[in-house]
Short mmCIF file of C-alpha atoms and ligand atoms in Angstrom, two decimals:
data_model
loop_
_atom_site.label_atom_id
_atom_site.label_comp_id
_atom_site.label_asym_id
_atom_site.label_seq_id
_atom_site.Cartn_x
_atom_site.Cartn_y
_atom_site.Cartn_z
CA UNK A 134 5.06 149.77 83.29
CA UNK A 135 7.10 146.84 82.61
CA UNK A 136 8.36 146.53 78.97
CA UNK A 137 7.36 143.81 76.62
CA UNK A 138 7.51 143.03 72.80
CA UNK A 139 5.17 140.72 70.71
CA UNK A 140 7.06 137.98 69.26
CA UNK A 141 6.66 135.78 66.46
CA UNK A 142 6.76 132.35 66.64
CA UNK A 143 9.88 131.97 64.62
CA UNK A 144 12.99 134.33 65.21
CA UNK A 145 13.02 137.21 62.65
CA UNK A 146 15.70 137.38 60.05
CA UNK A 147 15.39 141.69 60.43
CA UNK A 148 18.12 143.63 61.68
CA UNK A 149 17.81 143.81 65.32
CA UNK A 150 18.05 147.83 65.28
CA UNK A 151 16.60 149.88 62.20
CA UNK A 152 16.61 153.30 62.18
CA UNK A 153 13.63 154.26 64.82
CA UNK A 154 14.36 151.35 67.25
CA UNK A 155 18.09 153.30 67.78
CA UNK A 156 15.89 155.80 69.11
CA UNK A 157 13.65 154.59 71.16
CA UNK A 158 16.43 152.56 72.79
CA UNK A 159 17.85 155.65 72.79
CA UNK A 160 15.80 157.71 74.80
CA UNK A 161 16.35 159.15 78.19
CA UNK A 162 15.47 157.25 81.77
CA UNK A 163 17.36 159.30 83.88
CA UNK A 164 15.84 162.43 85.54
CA UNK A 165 19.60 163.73 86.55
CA UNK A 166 20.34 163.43 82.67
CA UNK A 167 16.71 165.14 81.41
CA UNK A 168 17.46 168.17 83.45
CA UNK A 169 20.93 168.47 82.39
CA UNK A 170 19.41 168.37 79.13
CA UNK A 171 16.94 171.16 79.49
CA UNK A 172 19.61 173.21 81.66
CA UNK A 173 16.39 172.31 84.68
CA UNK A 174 18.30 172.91 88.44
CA UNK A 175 19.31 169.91 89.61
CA UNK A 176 16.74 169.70 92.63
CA UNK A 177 13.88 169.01 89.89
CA UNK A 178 15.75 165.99 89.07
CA UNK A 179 15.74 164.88 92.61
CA UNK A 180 12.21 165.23 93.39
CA UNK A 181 11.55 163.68 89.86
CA UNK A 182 13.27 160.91 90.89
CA UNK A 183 11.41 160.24 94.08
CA UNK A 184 7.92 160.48 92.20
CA UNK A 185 9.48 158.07 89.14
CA UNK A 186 9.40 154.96 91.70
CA UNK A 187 6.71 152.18 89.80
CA UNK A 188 6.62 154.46 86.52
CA UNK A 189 10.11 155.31 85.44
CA UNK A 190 10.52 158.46 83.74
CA UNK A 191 10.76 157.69 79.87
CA UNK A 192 11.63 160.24 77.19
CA UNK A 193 12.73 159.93 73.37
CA UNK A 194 15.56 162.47 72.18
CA UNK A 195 13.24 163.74 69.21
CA UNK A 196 10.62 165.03 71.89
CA UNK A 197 13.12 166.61 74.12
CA UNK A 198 14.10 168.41 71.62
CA UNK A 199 10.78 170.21 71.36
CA UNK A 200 10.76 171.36 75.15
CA UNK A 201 12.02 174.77 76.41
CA UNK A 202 15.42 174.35 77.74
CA UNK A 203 15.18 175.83 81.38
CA UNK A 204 11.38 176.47 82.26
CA UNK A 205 10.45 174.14 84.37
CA UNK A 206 6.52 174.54 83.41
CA UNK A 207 7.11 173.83 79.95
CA UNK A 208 3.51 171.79 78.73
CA UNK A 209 5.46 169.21 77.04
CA UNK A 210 7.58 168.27 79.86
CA UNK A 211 5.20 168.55 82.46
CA UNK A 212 3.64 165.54 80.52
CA UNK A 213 6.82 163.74 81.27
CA UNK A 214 8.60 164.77 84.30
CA UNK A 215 7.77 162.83 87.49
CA UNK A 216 6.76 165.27 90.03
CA UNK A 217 5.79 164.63 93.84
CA UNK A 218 2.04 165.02 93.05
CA UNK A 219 1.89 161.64 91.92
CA UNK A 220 2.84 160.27 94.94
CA UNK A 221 -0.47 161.93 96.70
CA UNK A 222 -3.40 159.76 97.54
CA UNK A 223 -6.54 161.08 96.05
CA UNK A 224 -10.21 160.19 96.73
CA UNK A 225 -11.56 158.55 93.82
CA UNK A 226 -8.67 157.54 92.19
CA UNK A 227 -7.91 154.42 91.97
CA UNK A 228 -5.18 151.81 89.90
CA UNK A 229 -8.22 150.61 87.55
CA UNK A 230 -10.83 153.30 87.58
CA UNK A 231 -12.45 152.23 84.31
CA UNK A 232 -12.31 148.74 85.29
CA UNK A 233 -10.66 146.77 82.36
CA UNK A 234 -9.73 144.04 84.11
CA UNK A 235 -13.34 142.92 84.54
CA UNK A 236 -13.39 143.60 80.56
CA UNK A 237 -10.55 141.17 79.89
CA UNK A 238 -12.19 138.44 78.02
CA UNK A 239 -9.00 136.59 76.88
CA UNK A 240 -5.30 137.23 77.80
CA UNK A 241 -4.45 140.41 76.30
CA UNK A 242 -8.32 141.18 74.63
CA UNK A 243 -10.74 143.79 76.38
CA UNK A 244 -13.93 144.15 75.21
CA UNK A 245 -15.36 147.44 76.70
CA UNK A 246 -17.44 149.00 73.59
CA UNK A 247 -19.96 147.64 71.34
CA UNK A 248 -18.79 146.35 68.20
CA UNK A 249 -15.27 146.48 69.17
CA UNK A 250 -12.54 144.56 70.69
CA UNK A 251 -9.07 145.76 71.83
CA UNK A 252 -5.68 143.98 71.73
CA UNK A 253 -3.18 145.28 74.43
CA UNK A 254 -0.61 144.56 71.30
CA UNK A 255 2.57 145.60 73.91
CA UNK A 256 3.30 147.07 77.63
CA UNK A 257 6.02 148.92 75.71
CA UNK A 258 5.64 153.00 75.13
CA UNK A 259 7.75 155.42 73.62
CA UNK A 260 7.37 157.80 76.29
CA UNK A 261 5.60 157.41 79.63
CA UNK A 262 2.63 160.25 79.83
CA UNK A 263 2.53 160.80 83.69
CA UNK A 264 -1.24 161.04 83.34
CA UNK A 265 -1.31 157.64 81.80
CA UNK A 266 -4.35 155.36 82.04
CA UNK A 267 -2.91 152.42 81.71
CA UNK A 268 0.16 152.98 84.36
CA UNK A 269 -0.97 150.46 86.58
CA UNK A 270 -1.75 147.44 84.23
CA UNK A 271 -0.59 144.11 84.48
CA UNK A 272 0.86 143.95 80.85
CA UNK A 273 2.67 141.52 82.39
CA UNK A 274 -0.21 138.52 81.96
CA UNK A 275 -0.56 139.82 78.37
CA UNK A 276 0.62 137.72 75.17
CA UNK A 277 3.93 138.10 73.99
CA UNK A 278 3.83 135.78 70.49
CA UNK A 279 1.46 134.87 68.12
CA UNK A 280 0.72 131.58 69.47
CA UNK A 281 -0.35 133.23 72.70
CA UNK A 282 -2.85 135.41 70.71
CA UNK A 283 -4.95 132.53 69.34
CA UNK A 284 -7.29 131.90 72.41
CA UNK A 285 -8.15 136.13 71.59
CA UNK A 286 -8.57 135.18 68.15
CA UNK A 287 -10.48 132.27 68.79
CA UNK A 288 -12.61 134.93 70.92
CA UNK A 289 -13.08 137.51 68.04
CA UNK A 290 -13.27 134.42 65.66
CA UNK A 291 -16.85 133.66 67.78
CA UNK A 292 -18.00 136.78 68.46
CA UNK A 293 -19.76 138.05 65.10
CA UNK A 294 -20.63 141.49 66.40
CA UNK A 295 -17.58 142.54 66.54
CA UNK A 296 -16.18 144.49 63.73
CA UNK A 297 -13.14 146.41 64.53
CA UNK A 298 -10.17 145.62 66.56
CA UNK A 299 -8.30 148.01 68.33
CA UNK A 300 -4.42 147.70 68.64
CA UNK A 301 -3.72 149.66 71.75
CA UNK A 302 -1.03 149.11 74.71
CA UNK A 303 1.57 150.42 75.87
CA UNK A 304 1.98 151.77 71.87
CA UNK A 305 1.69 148.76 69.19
CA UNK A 306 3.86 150.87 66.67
CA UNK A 307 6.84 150.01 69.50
CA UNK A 308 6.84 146.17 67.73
CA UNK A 309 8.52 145.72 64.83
CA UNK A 310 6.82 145.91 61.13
CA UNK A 311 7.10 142.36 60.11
CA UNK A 312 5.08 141.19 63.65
CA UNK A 313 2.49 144.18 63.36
CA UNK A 314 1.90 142.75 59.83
CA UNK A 315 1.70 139.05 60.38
CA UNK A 316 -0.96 140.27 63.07
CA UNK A 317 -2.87 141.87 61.39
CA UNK A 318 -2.97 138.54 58.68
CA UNK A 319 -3.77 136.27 61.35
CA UNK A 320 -6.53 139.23 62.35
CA UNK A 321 -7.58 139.58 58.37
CA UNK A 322 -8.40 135.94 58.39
CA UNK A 323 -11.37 136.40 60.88
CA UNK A 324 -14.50 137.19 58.21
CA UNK A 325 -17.03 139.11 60.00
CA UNK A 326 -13.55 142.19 61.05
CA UNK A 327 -13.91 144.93 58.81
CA UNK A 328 -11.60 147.76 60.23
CA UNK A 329 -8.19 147.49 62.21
CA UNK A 330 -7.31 150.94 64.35
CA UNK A 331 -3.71 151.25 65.89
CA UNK A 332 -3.82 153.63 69.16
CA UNK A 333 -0.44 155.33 68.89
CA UNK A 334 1.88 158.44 70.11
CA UNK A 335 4.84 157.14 68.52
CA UNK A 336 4.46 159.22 65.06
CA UNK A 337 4.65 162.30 67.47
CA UNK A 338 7.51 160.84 69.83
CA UNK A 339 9.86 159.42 67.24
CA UNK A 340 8.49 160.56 63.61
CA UNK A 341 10.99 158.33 61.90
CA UNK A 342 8.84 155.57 62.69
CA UNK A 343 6.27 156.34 60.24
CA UNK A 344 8.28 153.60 57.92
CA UNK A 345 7.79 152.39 54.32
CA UNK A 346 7.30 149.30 55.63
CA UNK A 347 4.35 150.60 58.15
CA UNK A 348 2.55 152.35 55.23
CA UNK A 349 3.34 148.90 53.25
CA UNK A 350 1.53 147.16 55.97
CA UNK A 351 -1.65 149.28 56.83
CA UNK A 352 -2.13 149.54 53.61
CA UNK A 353 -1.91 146.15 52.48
CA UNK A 354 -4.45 144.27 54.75
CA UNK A 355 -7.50 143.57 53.45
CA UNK A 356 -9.00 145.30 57.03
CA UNK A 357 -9.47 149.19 56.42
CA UNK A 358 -6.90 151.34 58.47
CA UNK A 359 -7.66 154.24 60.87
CA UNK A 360 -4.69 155.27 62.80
CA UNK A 361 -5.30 157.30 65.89
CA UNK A 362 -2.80 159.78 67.50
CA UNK A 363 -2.46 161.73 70.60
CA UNK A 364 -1.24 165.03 70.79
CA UNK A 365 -2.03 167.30 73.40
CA UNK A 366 -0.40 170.27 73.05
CA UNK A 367 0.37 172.36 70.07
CA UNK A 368 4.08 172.58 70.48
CA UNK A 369 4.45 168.67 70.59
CA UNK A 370 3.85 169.39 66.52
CA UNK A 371 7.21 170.31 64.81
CA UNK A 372 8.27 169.88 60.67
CA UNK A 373 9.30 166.17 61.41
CA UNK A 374 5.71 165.37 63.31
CA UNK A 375 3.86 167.14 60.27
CA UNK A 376 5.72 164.93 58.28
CA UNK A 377 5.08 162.20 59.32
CA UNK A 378 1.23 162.75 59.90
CA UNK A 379 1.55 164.01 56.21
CA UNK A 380 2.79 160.27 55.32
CA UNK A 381 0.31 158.15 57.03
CA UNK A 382 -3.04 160.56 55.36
CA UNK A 383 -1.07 160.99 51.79
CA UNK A 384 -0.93 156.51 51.78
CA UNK A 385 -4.66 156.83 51.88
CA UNK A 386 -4.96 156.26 55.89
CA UNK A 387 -7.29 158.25 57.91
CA UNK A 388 -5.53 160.08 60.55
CA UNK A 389 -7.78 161.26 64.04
CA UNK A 390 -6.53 162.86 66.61
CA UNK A 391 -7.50 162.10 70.93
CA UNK A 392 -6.15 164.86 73.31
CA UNK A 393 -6.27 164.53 76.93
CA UNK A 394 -7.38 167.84 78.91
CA UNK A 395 -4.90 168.53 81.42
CA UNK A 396 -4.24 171.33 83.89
CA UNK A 397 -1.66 173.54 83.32
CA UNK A 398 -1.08 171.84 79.43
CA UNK A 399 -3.69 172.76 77.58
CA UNK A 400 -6.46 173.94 79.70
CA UNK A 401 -6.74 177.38 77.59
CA UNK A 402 -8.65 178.52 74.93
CA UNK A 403 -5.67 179.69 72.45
CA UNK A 404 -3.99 176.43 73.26
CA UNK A 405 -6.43 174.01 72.41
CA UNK A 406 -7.93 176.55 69.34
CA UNK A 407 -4.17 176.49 68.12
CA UNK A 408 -3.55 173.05 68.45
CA UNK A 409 -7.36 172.16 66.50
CA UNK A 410 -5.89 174.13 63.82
CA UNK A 411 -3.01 173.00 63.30
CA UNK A 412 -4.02 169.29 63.27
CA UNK A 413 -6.97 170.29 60.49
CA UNK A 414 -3.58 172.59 58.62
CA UNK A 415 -2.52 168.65 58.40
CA UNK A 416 -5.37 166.86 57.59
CA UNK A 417 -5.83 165.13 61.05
CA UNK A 418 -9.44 165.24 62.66
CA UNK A 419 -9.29 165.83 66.59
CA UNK A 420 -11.53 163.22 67.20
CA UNK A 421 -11.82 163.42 70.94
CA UNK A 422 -11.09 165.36 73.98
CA UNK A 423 -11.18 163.07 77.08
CA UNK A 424 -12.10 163.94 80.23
CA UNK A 425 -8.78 162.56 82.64
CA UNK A 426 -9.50 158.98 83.72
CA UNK A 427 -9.53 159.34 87.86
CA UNK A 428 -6.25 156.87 87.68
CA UNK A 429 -4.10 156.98 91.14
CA UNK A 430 -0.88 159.41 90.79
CA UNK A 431 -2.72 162.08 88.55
CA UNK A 432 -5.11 164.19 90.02
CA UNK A 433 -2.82 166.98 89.84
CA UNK A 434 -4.03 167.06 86.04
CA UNK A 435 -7.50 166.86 86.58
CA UNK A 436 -9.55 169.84 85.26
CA UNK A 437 -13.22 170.20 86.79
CA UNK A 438 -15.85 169.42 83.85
CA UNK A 439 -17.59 172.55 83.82
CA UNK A 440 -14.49 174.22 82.66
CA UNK A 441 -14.00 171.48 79.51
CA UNK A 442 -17.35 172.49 78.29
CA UNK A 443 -16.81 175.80 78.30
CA UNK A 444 -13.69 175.72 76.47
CA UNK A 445 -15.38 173.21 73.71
CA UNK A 446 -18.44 176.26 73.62
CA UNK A 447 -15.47 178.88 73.02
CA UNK A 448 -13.87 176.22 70.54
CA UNK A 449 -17.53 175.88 68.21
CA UNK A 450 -17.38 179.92 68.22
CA UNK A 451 -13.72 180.35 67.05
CA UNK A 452 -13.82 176.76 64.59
CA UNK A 453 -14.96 175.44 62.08
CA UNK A 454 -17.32 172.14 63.24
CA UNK A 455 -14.97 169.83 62.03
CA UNK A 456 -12.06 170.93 64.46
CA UNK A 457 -14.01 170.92 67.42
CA UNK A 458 -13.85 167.78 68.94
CA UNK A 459 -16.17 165.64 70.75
CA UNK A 460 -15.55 166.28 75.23
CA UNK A 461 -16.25 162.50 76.24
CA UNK A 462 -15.61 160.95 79.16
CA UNK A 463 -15.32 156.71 79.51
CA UNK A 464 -17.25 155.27 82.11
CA UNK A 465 -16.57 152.09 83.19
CA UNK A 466 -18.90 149.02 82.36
CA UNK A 467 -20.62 151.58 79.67
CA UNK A 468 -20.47 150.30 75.68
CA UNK A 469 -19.32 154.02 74.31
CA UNK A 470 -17.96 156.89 75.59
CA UNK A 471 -20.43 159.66 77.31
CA UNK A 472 -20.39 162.40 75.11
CA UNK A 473 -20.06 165.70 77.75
CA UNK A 474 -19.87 168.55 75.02
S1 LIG B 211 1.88 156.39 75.09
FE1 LIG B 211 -0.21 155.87 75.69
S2 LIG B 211 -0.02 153.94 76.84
FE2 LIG B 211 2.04 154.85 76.70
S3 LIG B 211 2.26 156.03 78.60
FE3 LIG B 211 1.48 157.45 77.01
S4 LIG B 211 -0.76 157.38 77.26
FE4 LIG B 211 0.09 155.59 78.33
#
């Protein structure tokens, strides 16, 4: 995934590195130096390095920190470590299986669902998911400053049935504060938008980023906020995730959560029971559980759908209806998701 920031249009007078941008410039690239890290034998490394070629392996410090030093089947790293599966060719998997390029309607702007637009805000992530949709997209043909936006927001600006905008990526809360925020002006002056959502993970991978000046932001636009997370696994939750999910729903912002089923991470019923729980303990609704998109390099993850529902039936008999989320999968050229349980 190749790594780019929005930009304003004039340079910004802010410090080049706050607080949460030491981390994520901080954060780990090297296989040799994860598995030193995680006391892993050194022969992981090597075969993660082989299976990193075209998606380098990407880890923040804050999230290492929550994996078991020396098991190598740990559920948060096996969301991070390259591992020769992904170098398998897989029938049905493909680089674009839900087809978003044909839903590219200006540079950077999809528009897949009814109602809503999305703005791939950044090709820049906090951490790269090795199960990622997206970890074949050009983000390199998508805009980098304001002024590159406009034909989008000339798009949205014309199309009156749209009423939310998603800011999605790569991870939008990787640009800086003072960009996000003259966005989502520029977005605020378009009548008929009523709602903006930001599609993030960095909350869980670096929790430091849940700023003053982020709250100061969502909260401030006239659009009304809905933040969406991704945790997958209850473990990925630790005091400085909670409080940071604490932050965003005590400013007033609603806070859902999207999970990704994925074998060997949280295929299990006391996995995915304890991680509903938790994330209703904190006042964050899991929203969805998605069905893996068939994207080349992950069918190692896949779990067969028959098994989903029957973990979302033994989910509705242990929970309360509001933790159970919705089992969708997204099929492509289809305005919403298809609901599977
Ligand atoms: S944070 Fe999101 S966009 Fe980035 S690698 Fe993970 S799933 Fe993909």
């Amino acid at each position: 995934m190749v790594s780019q920031t929005l930009q304003t249009d004039t340079v910004s007078a802010a410090p080049l590195c706050t607080d949460w941008r030491a981390a994520l410039a901080d954060a780990v690239h090297d296989p040799a130096e994860l598995c030193r890290l995680l006391r892993l034998d050194p022969s992981v490394a090597a075969a993660a390095e082989r299976a990193a070629d075209g998606f380098p392996l990407l880890v923040p410090r804050p999230f290492i920190g929550r994996i078991r030093p020396g098991d190598p089947q740990d559920p948060l790293l096996a969301q991070v470590l390259p591992r020769g599966a992904e170098l398998a060719e897989s029938p049905g998997f493909s680089a674009d299986p839900l087809g978003e390029a044909q839903a590219t309607v200006a540079p950077g702007l999809l528009c897949k669902y009814q109602g809503r637009s999305l703005m791939v805000t950044t090709g820049r992530c906090a951490v790269h998911c090795r199960f990622c949709f997206r970890r074949h997209f050009p983000h390199h043909a998508s805009p980098r400053t304001l002024a590159d936006w406009e034909p989008a927001m000339r798009r949205l600006a014309a199309e009156r049935s749209i009423h939310e905008v998603i800011l999605s990526g790569g991870d939008p809360l990787t640009v800086p504060d003072e960009q996000l925020a003259r966005l989502a002006r520029r977005l605020a002056q378009i009548p008929h938008l009523s709602r903006l959502r930001v599609h993030t993970r960095l909350p869980v991978m670096i929790p430091r980023r849940v700023t003053d000046e982020l709250l100061g932001w969502l909260r401030g636009t006239r659009l009304s906020p809905v933040v969406v997370v991704q945790v997958n696994h209850p473990a990925e939750i630790d005091t400085a995730v909670a409080a940071a999910l604490g932050r965003l729903v005590d400013a007033g912002i609603p806070v859902l959560n999207q999970a990704v089923l994925l074998r060997g991470i949280n295929d299990r019923i006391d996995v995915l029971a304890q991680l509903c729980e938790r994330l209703a303990d904190l006042r964050v609704m899991p929203y969805y559980l998605h069905q893996l998109d068939p994207v080349a390099g992950t069918a190692h993850f896949q779990v067969p759908e028959p098994t989903g529902i029957r973990l979302i039936a033994q989910l509705r008999a242990r929970l309360p209806g509001y933790a159970v989320p919705r089992y969708v999968r997204e099929i492509p050229g289809q305005t919403s998701k298809l609901v599977l349980a």
